[in-house]
Amino acid sequence: MKKILFLLITLCAAVPVFAAKEKPADTNESPAQVEADYTKAIEGRTANILKALDLTDTNKIAYVHDTVMAQWRGLRAWHDANDSKIKAAGTDTNAVAQIQVSLRQMHAAFIAKLSQDLTPEQVEIVKDKMTYGVVQATYNGYLQIVPNLTDTDKVKIMELLKDGREEAMDGGSQKEKAAIIKKYKGRINIYLDAHGHNVSQAYKDWGAAQKAKAKAAADEDTNATAN
């Protein structure tokens, strides 16, 4: 049932599960304590990345640690300086794009730094950990929920999810990351609907099937207990 609920949240509600916000929340703590809490949080995230990479070279471990930590801090600083500008720009996509130029440059520089010491496969691990594995989880959900996907469909789904991951890596909060992934899920659904699928109906059919399975399992447990 936990797996079913996760897929329903990820696909039907279109809100992926992310970890705590990248920027610390407003509190009554002193600036020093807020900074200490933030450092502890990003050290934890970075430790999870290093664990997944399973590196043995101490110099490489230190390099990746410092590079990832610097990226977390850089993202926080960028959002602190620019989120209000983006909000003020509203629906002016050109203005928003101009504001985000420096963010894209920061992203490219980060990937380039990682690539100096990591293989492409290892860089993929970093990207996945920074977005909490949402690409594979959402991809697996599509495979389970939407029937008769072709190999071409699957390639397109993964391509769009990875595009979304690149953007979500730079999100300043859980809410922003979720909104980015939701946007790319929308693009996937449009693509699938245009290529012979009915995604909305597939969600409904899959949800009904899961409810039926859950009910059958519950009835079986009830009967077993009664006997």
PDB file of C-alpha atoms in Angstrom:
ATOM      1  CA  MET A   1       0.000   0.000   0.000  1.00  0.00           C
ATOM      2  CA  LYS A   2       2.896   2.419   0.692  1.00  0.00           C
ATOM      3  CA  LYS A   3       4.099   1.953  -2.883  1.00  0.00           C
ATOM      4  CA  ILE A   4       0.618   2.596  -4.215  1.00  0.00           C
ATOM      5  CA  LEU A   5       0.236   5.785  -2.182  1.00  0.00           C
ATOM      6  CA  PHE A   6       3.622   7.052  -3.332  1.00  0.00           C
ATOM      7  CA  LEU A   7       2.760   6.536  -6.982  1.00  0.00           C
ATOM      8  CA  LEU A   8      -0.614   8.189  -6.544  1.00  0.00           C
ATOM      9  CA  ILE A   9       1.031  11.219  -4.934  1.00  0.00           C
ATOM     10  CA  THR A  10       3.756  11.398  -7.570  1.00  0.00           C
ATOM     11  CA  LEU A  11       1.568  10.931 -10.633  1.00  0.00           C
ATOM     12  CA  CYS A  12      -2.065  11.667  -9.908  1.00  0.00           C
ATOM     13  CA  ALA A  13      -1.470  14.644  -7.637  1.00  0.00           C
ATOM     14  CA  ALA A  14       1.599  15.588  -9.674  1.00  0.00           C
ATOM     15  CA  VAL A  15       3.523  16.630  -6.576  1.00  0.00           C
ATOM     16  CA  PRO A  16       6.791  14.740  -6.089  1.00  0.00           C
ATOM     17  CA  VAL A  17       8.130  14.113  -2.609  1.00  0.00           C
ATOM     18  CA  PHE A  18      11.150  16.279  -1.863  1.00  0.00           C
ATOM     19  CA  ALA A  19      13.251  16.777   1.206  1.00  0.00           C
ATOM     20  CA  ALA A  20      13.347  19.873   3.343  1.00  0.00           C
ATOM     21  CA  LYS A  21      13.503  23.313   1.796  1.00  0.00           C
ATOM     22  CA  GLU A  22      16.830  24.440   0.362  1.00  0.00           C
ATOM     23  CA  LYS A  23      16.517  27.778   2.164  1.00  0.00           C
ATOM     24  CA  PRO A  24      16.022  27.798   5.928  1.00  0.00           C
ATOM     25  CA  ALA A  25      12.588  28.845   7.113  1.00  0.00           C
ATOM     26  CA  ASP A  26      12.078  32.072   9.030  1.00  0.00           C
ATOM     27  CA  THR A  27      12.433  31.403  12.753  1.00  0.00           C
ATOM     28  CA  ASN A  28      13.035  33.228  16.017  1.00  0.00           C
ATOM     29  CA  GLU A  29      16.534  31.802  16.159  1.00  0.00           C
ATOM     30  CA  SER A  30      19.583  34.022  15.991  1.00  0.00           C
ATOM     31  CA  PRO A  31      21.260  34.443  12.570  1.00  0.00           C
ATOM     32  CA  ALA A  32      24.159  32.348  13.828  1.00  0.00           C
ATOM     33  CA  GLN A  33      21.857  29.495  14.861  1.00  0.00           C
ATOM     34  CA  VAL A  34      19.935  29.666  11.582  1.00  0.00           C
ATOM     35  CA  GLU A  35      23.224  29.424   9.714  1.00  0.00           C
ATOM     36  CA  ALA A  36      24.367  26.522  11.891  1.00  0.00           C
ATOM     37  CA  ASP A  37      21.091  24.681  11.232  1.00  0.00           C
ATOM     38  CA  TYR A  38      21.411  25.308   7.508  1.00  0.00           C
ATOM     39  CA  THR A  39      25.007  24.092   7.457  1.00  0.00           C
ATOM     40  CA  LYS A  40      23.961  20.924   9.276  1.00  0.00           C
ATOM     41  CA  ALA A  41      21.153  20.340   6.775  1.00  0.00           C
ATOM     42  CA  ILE A  42      23.300  20.735   3.668  1.00  0.00           C
ATOM     43  CA  GLU A  43      26.106  18.696   5.223  1.00  0.00           C
ATOM     44  CA  GLY A  44      23.564  15.903   5.617  1.00  0.00           C
ATOM     45  CA  ARG A  45      22.441  16.149   2.004  1.00  0.00           C
ATOM     46  CA  THR A  46      26.034  16.208   0.827  1.00  0.00           C
ATOM     47  CA  ALA A  47      26.899  13.195   2.967  1.00  0.00           C
ATOM     48  CA  ASN A  48      24.037  11.285   1.310  1.00  0.00           C
ATOM     49  CA  ILE A  49      25.438  12.172  -2.114  1.00  0.00           C
ATOM     50  CA  LEU A  50      28.931  11.022  -1.152  1.00  0.00           C
ATOM     51  CA  LYS A  51      27.530   7.790   0.274  1.00  0.00           C
ATOM     52  CA  ALA A  52      25.745   7.072  -3.002  1.00  0.00           C
ATOM     53  CA  LEU A  53      28.919   7.796  -4.987  1.00  0.00           C
ATOM     54  CA  ASP A  54      30.926   5.406  -2.776  1.00  0.00           C
ATOM     55  CA  LEU A  55      34.207   7.155  -3.553  1.00  0.00           C
ATOM     56  CA  THR A  56      37.498   5.874  -2.122  1.00  0.00           C
ATOM     57  CA  ASP A  57      39.932   8.613  -3.162  1.00  0.00           C
ATOM     58  CA  THR A  58      40.127  11.052  -0.244  1.00  0.00           C
ATOM     59  CA  ASN A  59      41.087  13.961  -2.502  1.00  0.00           C
ATOM     60  CA  LYS A  60      38.116  13.276  -4.757  1.00  0.00           C
ATOM     61  CA  ILE A  61      35.798  12.990  -1.765  1.00  0.00           C
ATOM     62  CA  ALA A  62      36.977  16.365  -0.458  1.00  0.00           C
ATOM     63  CA  TYR A  63      36.622  17.964  -3.905  1.00  0.00           C
ATOM     64  CA  VAL A  64      33.091  16.702  -4.458  1.00  0.00           C
ATOM     65  CA  HIS A  65      32.095  17.613  -0.901  1.00  0.00           C
ATOM     66  CA  ASP A  66      33.319  21.185  -1.288  1.00  0.00           C
ATOM     67  CA  THR A  67      31.812  21.536  -4.768  1.00  0.00           C
ATOM     68  CA  VAL A  68      28.371  20.345  -3.665  1.00  0.00           C
ATOM     69  CA  MET A  69      28.416  22.411  -0.479  1.00  0.00           C
ATOM     70  CA  ALA A  70      29.343  25.497  -2.470  1.00  0.00           C
ATOM     71  CA  GLN A  71      26.467  24.824  -4.851  1.00  0.00           C
ATOM     72  CA  TRP A  72      23.921  24.599  -2.021  1.00  0.00           C
ATOM     73  CA  ARG A  73      25.171  27.913  -0.647  1.00  0.00           C
ATOM     74  CA  GLY A  74      25.308  29.482  -4.073  1.00  0.00           C
ATOM     75  CA  LEU A  75      21.731  28.498  -4.801  1.00  0.00           C
ATOM     76  CA  ARG A  76      20.537  29.932  -1.507  1.00  0.00           C
ATOM     77  CA  ALA A  77      22.352  33.210  -2.175  1.00  0.00           C
ATOM     78  CA  TRP A  78      20.983  33.392  -5.713  1.00  0.00           C
ATOM     79  CA  HIS A  79      17.395  32.839  -4.622  1.00  0.00           C
ATOM     80  CA  ASP A  80      17.734  35.321  -1.767  1.00  0.00           C
ATOM     81  CA  ALA A  81      18.862  37.934  -4.298  1.00  0.00           C
ATOM     82  CA  ASN A  82      16.534  37.102  -7.179  1.00  0.00           C
ATOM     83  CA  ASP A  83      13.283  35.461  -6.056  1.00  0.00           C
ATOM     84  CA  SER A  84      11.646  38.818  -5.397  1.00  0.00           C
ATOM     85  CA  LYS A  85      12.660  39.979  -8.890  1.00  0.00           C
ATOM     86  CA  ILE A  86      11.101  36.895 -10.464  1.00  0.00           C
ATOM     87  CA  LYS A  87       7.925  37.413  -8.473  1.00  0.00           C
ATOM     88  CA  ALA A  88       7.776  41.041  -9.624  1.00  0.00           C
ATOM     89  CA  ALA A  89       8.294  39.959 -13.249  1.00  0.00           C
ATOM     90  CA  GLY A  90       5.134  37.849 -13.020  1.00  0.00           C
ATOM     91  CA  THR A  91       4.145  36.376 -16.371  1.00  0.00           C
ATOM     92  CA  ASP A  92       6.801  38.292 -18.324  1.00  0.00           C
ATOM     93  CA  THR A  93       8.713  35.212 -19.486  1.00  0.00           C
ATOM     94  CA  ASN A  94      11.425  37.252 -21.189  1.00  0.00           C
ATOM     95  CA  ALA A  95      12.155  39.155 -17.990  1.00  0.00           C
ATOM     96  CA  VAL A  96      12.215  35.944 -15.973  1.00  0.00           C
ATOM     97  CA  ALA A  97      14.566  34.338 -18.491  1.00  0.00           C
ATOM     98  CA  GLN A  98      16.928  37.293 -18.239  1.00  0.00           C
ATOM     99  CA  ILE A  99      16.959  37.074 -14.455  1.00  0.00           C
ATOM    100  CA  GLN A 100      17.670  33.349 -14.615  1.00  0.00           C
ATOM    101  CA  VAL A 101      20.666  33.645 -16.949  1.00  0.00           C
ATOM    102  CA  SER A 102      23.066  33.759 -14.017  1.00  0.00           C
ATOM    103  CA  LEU A 103      21.323  30.754 -12.439  1.00  0.00           C
ATOM    104  CA  ARG A 104      21.812  28.725 -15.612  1.00  0.00           C
ATOM    105  CA  GLN A 105      25.455  29.779 -15.686  1.00  0.00           C
ATOM    106  CA  MET A 106      25.879  28.653 -12.085  1.00  0.00           C
ATOM    107  CA  HIS A 107      24.281  25.317 -12.975  1.00  0.00           C
ATOM    108  CA  ALA A 108      26.584  24.782 -15.964  1.00  0.00           C
ATOM    109  CA  ALA A 109      29.651  25.683 -13.915  1.00  0.00           C
ATOM    110  CA  PHE A 110      28.608  23.239 -11.191  1.00  0.00           C
ATOM    111  CA  ILE A 111      28.206  20.360 -13.639  1.00  0.00           C
ATOM    112  CA  ALA A 112      31.543  21.235 -15.256  1.00  0.00           C
ATOM    113  CA  LYS A 113      33.271  21.154 -11.859  1.00  0.00           C
ATOM    114  CA  LEU A 114      31.750  17.789 -10.995  1.00  0.00           C
ATOM    115  CA  SER A 115      32.754  16.406 -14.383  1.00  0.00           C
ATOM    116  CA  GLN A 116      36.393  17.152 -13.667  1.00  0.00           C
ATOM    117  CA  ASP A 117      36.517  14.394 -11.061  1.00  0.00           C
ATOM    118  CA  LEU A 118      33.446  12.244 -11.713  1.00  0.00           C
ATOM    119  CA  THR A 119      32.327  10.015 -14.554  1.00  0.00           C
ATOM    120  CA  PRO A 120      29.094  10.863 -16.423  1.00  0.00           C
ATOM    121  CA  GLU A 121      27.379   8.064 -14.494  1.00  0.00           C
ATOM    122  CA  GLN A 122      28.540   9.524 -11.194  1.00  0.00           C
ATOM    123  CA  VAL A 123      27.341  12.995 -12.199  1.00  0.00           C
ATOM    124  CA  GLU A 124      23.943  11.402 -12.860  1.00  0.00           C
ATOM    125  CA  ILE A 125      23.971  10.086  -9.295  1.00  0.00           C
ATOM    126  CA  VAL A 126      24.609  13.582  -7.956  1.00  0.00           C
ATOM    127  CA  LYS A 127      21.756  14.984 -10.030  1.00  0.00           C
ATOM    128  CA  ASP A 128      19.397  12.272  -8.823  1.00  0.00           C
ATOM    129  CA  LYS A 129      20.338  12.773  -5.180  1.00  0.00           C
ATOM    130  CA  MET A 130      19.893  16.555  -5.462  1.00  0.00           C
ATOM    131  CA  THR A 131      16.342  15.951  -6.723  1.00  0.00           C
ATOM    132  CA  TYR A 132      15.609  13.062  -4.358  1.00  0.00           C
ATOM    133  CA  GLY A 133      15.258  10.358  -7.008  1.00  0.00           C
ATOM    134  CA  VAL A 134      12.152  11.876  -8.559  1.00  0.00           C
ATOM    135  CA  VAL A 135      13.141  10.949 -12.141  1.00  0.00           C
ATOM    136  CA  GLN A 136      13.203   7.188 -11.639  1.00  0.00           C
ATOM    137  CA  ALA A 137      10.224   7.185  -9.267  1.00  0.00           C
ATOM    138  CA  THR A 138       8.068   9.138 -11.720  1.00  0.00           C
ATOM    139  CA  TYR A 139       9.287   7.121 -14.705  1.00  0.00           C
ATOM    140  CA  ASN A 140       8.428   3.867 -12.928  1.00  0.00           C
ATOM    141  CA  GLY A 141       5.016   5.287 -12.137  1.00  0.00           C
ATOM    142  CA  TYR A 142       4.301   5.995 -15.791  1.00  0.00           C
ATOM    143  CA  LEU A 143       5.332   2.459 -16.699  1.00  0.00           C
ATOM    144  CA  GLN A 144       2.866   1.049 -14.175  1.00  0.00           C
ATOM    145  CA  ILE A 145      -0.019   3.412 -14.836  1.00  0.00           C
ATOM    146  CA  VAL A 146      -0.059   4.129 -18.579  1.00  0.00           C
ATOM    147  CA  PRO A 147      -0.564   0.943 -20.628  1.00  0.00           C
ATOM    148  CA  ASN A 148       0.982   0.101 -23.985  1.00  0.00           C
ATOM    149  CA  LEU A 149       3.872   2.551 -23.859  1.00  0.00           C
ATOM    150  CA  THR A 150       6.192   2.117 -26.825  1.00  0.00           C
ATOM    151  CA  ASP A 151       9.972   2.222 -26.571  1.00  0.00           C
ATOM    152  CA  THR A 152       9.815   5.663 -28.186  1.00  0.00           C
ATOM    153  CA  ASP A 153       7.319   6.811 -25.547  1.00  0.00           C
ATOM    154  CA  LYS A 154       9.591   5.568 -22.775  1.00  0.00           C
ATOM    155  CA  VAL A 155      12.598   7.372 -24.196  1.00  0.00           C
ATOM    156  CA  LYS A 156      10.597  10.599 -24.443  1.00  0.00           C
ATOM    157  CA  ILE A 157       9.296  10.289 -20.873  1.00  0.00           C
ATOM    158  CA  MET A 158      12.821   9.834 -19.521  1.00  0.00           C
ATOM    159  CA  GLU A 159      14.142  12.675 -21.678  1.00  0.00           C
ATOM    160  CA  LEU A 160      11.544  15.126 -20.371  1.00  0.00           C
ATOM    161  CA  LEU A 161      11.978  13.990 -16.776  1.00  0.00           C
ATOM    162  CA  LYS A 162      15.720  14.549 -17.008  1.00  0.00           C
ATOM    163  CA  ASP A 163      15.101  17.993 -18.502  1.00  0.00           C
ATOM    164  CA  GLY A 164      12.892  18.691 -15.510  1.00  0.00           C
ATOM    165  CA  ARG A 165      15.567  17.398 -13.162  1.00  0.00           C
ATOM    166  CA  GLU A 166      18.117  19.853 -14.572  1.00  0.00           C
ATOM    167  CA  GLU A 167      15.789  22.734 -13.779  1.00  0.00           C
ATOM    168  CA  ALA A 168      14.607  21.331 -10.444  1.00  0.00           C
ATOM    169  CA  MET A 169      18.206  21.030  -9.239  1.00  0.00           C
ATOM    170  CA  ASP A 170      18.275  24.824  -9.095  1.00  0.00           C
ATOM    171  CA  GLY A 171      14.962  25.265  -7.291  1.00  0.00           C
ATOM    172  CA  GLY A 172      15.113  27.249  -4.092  1.00  0.00           C
ATOM    173  CA  SER A 173      12.465  25.357  -2.146  1.00  0.00           C
ATOM    174  CA  GLN A 174      10.454  22.157  -2.000  1.00  0.00           C
ATOM    175  CA  LYS A 175       7.465  23.973  -3.478  1.00  0.00           C
ATOM    176  CA  GLU A 176       9.484  25.310  -6.397  1.00  0.00           C
ATOM    177  CA  LYS A 177      11.039  21.945  -7.190  1.00  0.00           C
ATOM    178  CA  ALA A 178       7.609  20.299  -7.111  1.00  0.00           C
ATOM    179  CA  ALA A 179       6.193  22.945  -9.446  1.00  0.00           C
ATOM    180  CA  ILE A 180       9.022  22.377 -11.912  1.00  0.00           C
ATOM    181  CA  ILE A 181       8.488  18.623 -12.012  1.00  0.00           C
ATOM    182  CA  LYS A 182       4.742  19.156 -12.335  1.00  0.00           C
ATOM    183  CA  LYS A 183       5.391  21.377 -15.366  1.00  0.00           C
ATOM    184  CA  TYR A 184       7.419  18.664 -17.065  1.00  0.00           C
ATOM    185  CA  LYS A 185       4.838  16.018 -16.173  1.00  0.00           C
ATOM    186  CA  GLY A 186       2.332  18.190 -17.988  1.00  0.00           C
ATOM    187  CA  ARG A 187       4.552  18.123 -21.064  1.00  0.00           C
ATOM    188  CA  ILE A 188       4.834  14.349 -20.822  1.00  0.00           C
ATOM    189  CA  ASN A 189       1.068  13.974 -20.575  1.00  0.00           C
ATOM    190  CA  ILE A 190       0.541  16.226 -23.593  1.00  0.00           C
ATOM    191  CA  TYR A 191       3.052  14.161 -25.563  1.00  0.00           C
ATOM    192  CA  LEU A 192       1.430  10.870 -24.577  1.00  0.00           C
ATOM    193  CA  ASP A 193      -2.087  12.102 -25.348  1.00  0.00           C
ATOM    194  CA  ALA A 194      -0.860  13.192 -28.775  1.00  0.00           C
ATOM    195  CA  HIS A 195       0.614   9.736 -29.398  1.00  0.00           C
ATOM    196  CA  GLY A 196      -2.392   7.531 -28.837  1.00  0.00           C
ATOM    197  CA  HIS A 197      -2.701   7.445 -25.046  1.00  0.00           C
ATOM    198  CA  ASN A 198      -5.346   8.802 -22.694  1.00  0.00           C
ATOM    199  CA  VAL A 199      -3.332   9.655 -19.609  1.00  0.00           C
ATOM    200  CA  SER A 200      -6.231  10.954 -17.540  1.00  0.00           C
ATOM    201  CA  GLN A 201      -8.228   7.778 -18.126  1.00  0.00           C
ATOM    202  CA  ALA A 202      -5.149   5.662 -17.425  1.00  0.00           C
ATOM    203  CA  TYR A 203      -4.806   7.327 -13.998  1.00  0.00           C
ATOM    204  CA  LYS A 204      -8.473   6.630 -13.240  1.00  0.00           C
ATOM    205  CA  ASP A 205      -8.290   3.008 -14.396  1.00  0.00           C
ATOM    206  CA  TRP A 206      -5.100   2.349 -12.442  1.00  0.00           C
ATOM    207  CA  GLY A 207      -6.506   3.965  -9.299  1.00  0.00           C
ATOM    208  CA  ALA A 208      -9.688   1.900  -9.552  1.00  0.00           C
ATOM    209  CA  ALA A 209      -7.660  -1.277 -10.029  1.00  0.00           C
ATOM    210  CA  GLN A 210      -5.548  -0.525  -6.952  1.00  0.00           C
ATOM    211  CA  LYS A 211      -8.657   0.129  -4.855  1.00  0.00           C
ATOM    212  CA  ALA A 212     -10.143  -3.157  -6.041  1.00  0.00           C
ATOM    213  CA  LYS A 213      -6.932  -5.017  -5.112  1.00  0.00           C
ATOM    214  CA  ALA A 214      -6.832  -3.355  -1.715  1.00  0.00           C
ATOM    215  CA  LYS A 215     -10.470  -4.268  -1.076  1.00  0.00           C
ATOM    216  CA  ALA A 216      -9.892  -7.863  -2.157  1.00  0.00           C
ATOM    217  CA  ALA A 217      -6.874  -8.111   0.152  1.00  0.00           C
ATOM    218  CA  ALA A 218      -8.848  -6.625   3.046  1.00  0.00           C
ATOM    219  CA  ASP A 219     -11.736  -9.040   2.432  1.00  0.00           C
ATOM    220  CA  GLU A 220      -9.306 -11.946   2.345  1.00  0.00           C
ATOM    221  CA  ASP A 221      -7.774 -10.869   5.672  1.00  0.00           C
ATOM    222  CA  THR A 222     -11.236 -10.532   7.192  1.00  0.00           C
ATOM    223  CA  ASN A 223     -12.228 -13.988   6.017  1.00  0.00           C
ATOM    224  CA  ALA A 224      -8.970 -15.489   7.271  1.00  0.00           C
ATOM    225  CA  THR A 225      -9.479 -13.914  10.700  1.00  0.00           C
ATOM    226  CA  ALA A 226     -13.063 -15.107  10.866  1.00  0.00           C
ATOM    227  CA  ASN A 227     -12.031 -18.663  10.042  1.00  0.00           C
TER     228      ASN A 227
END
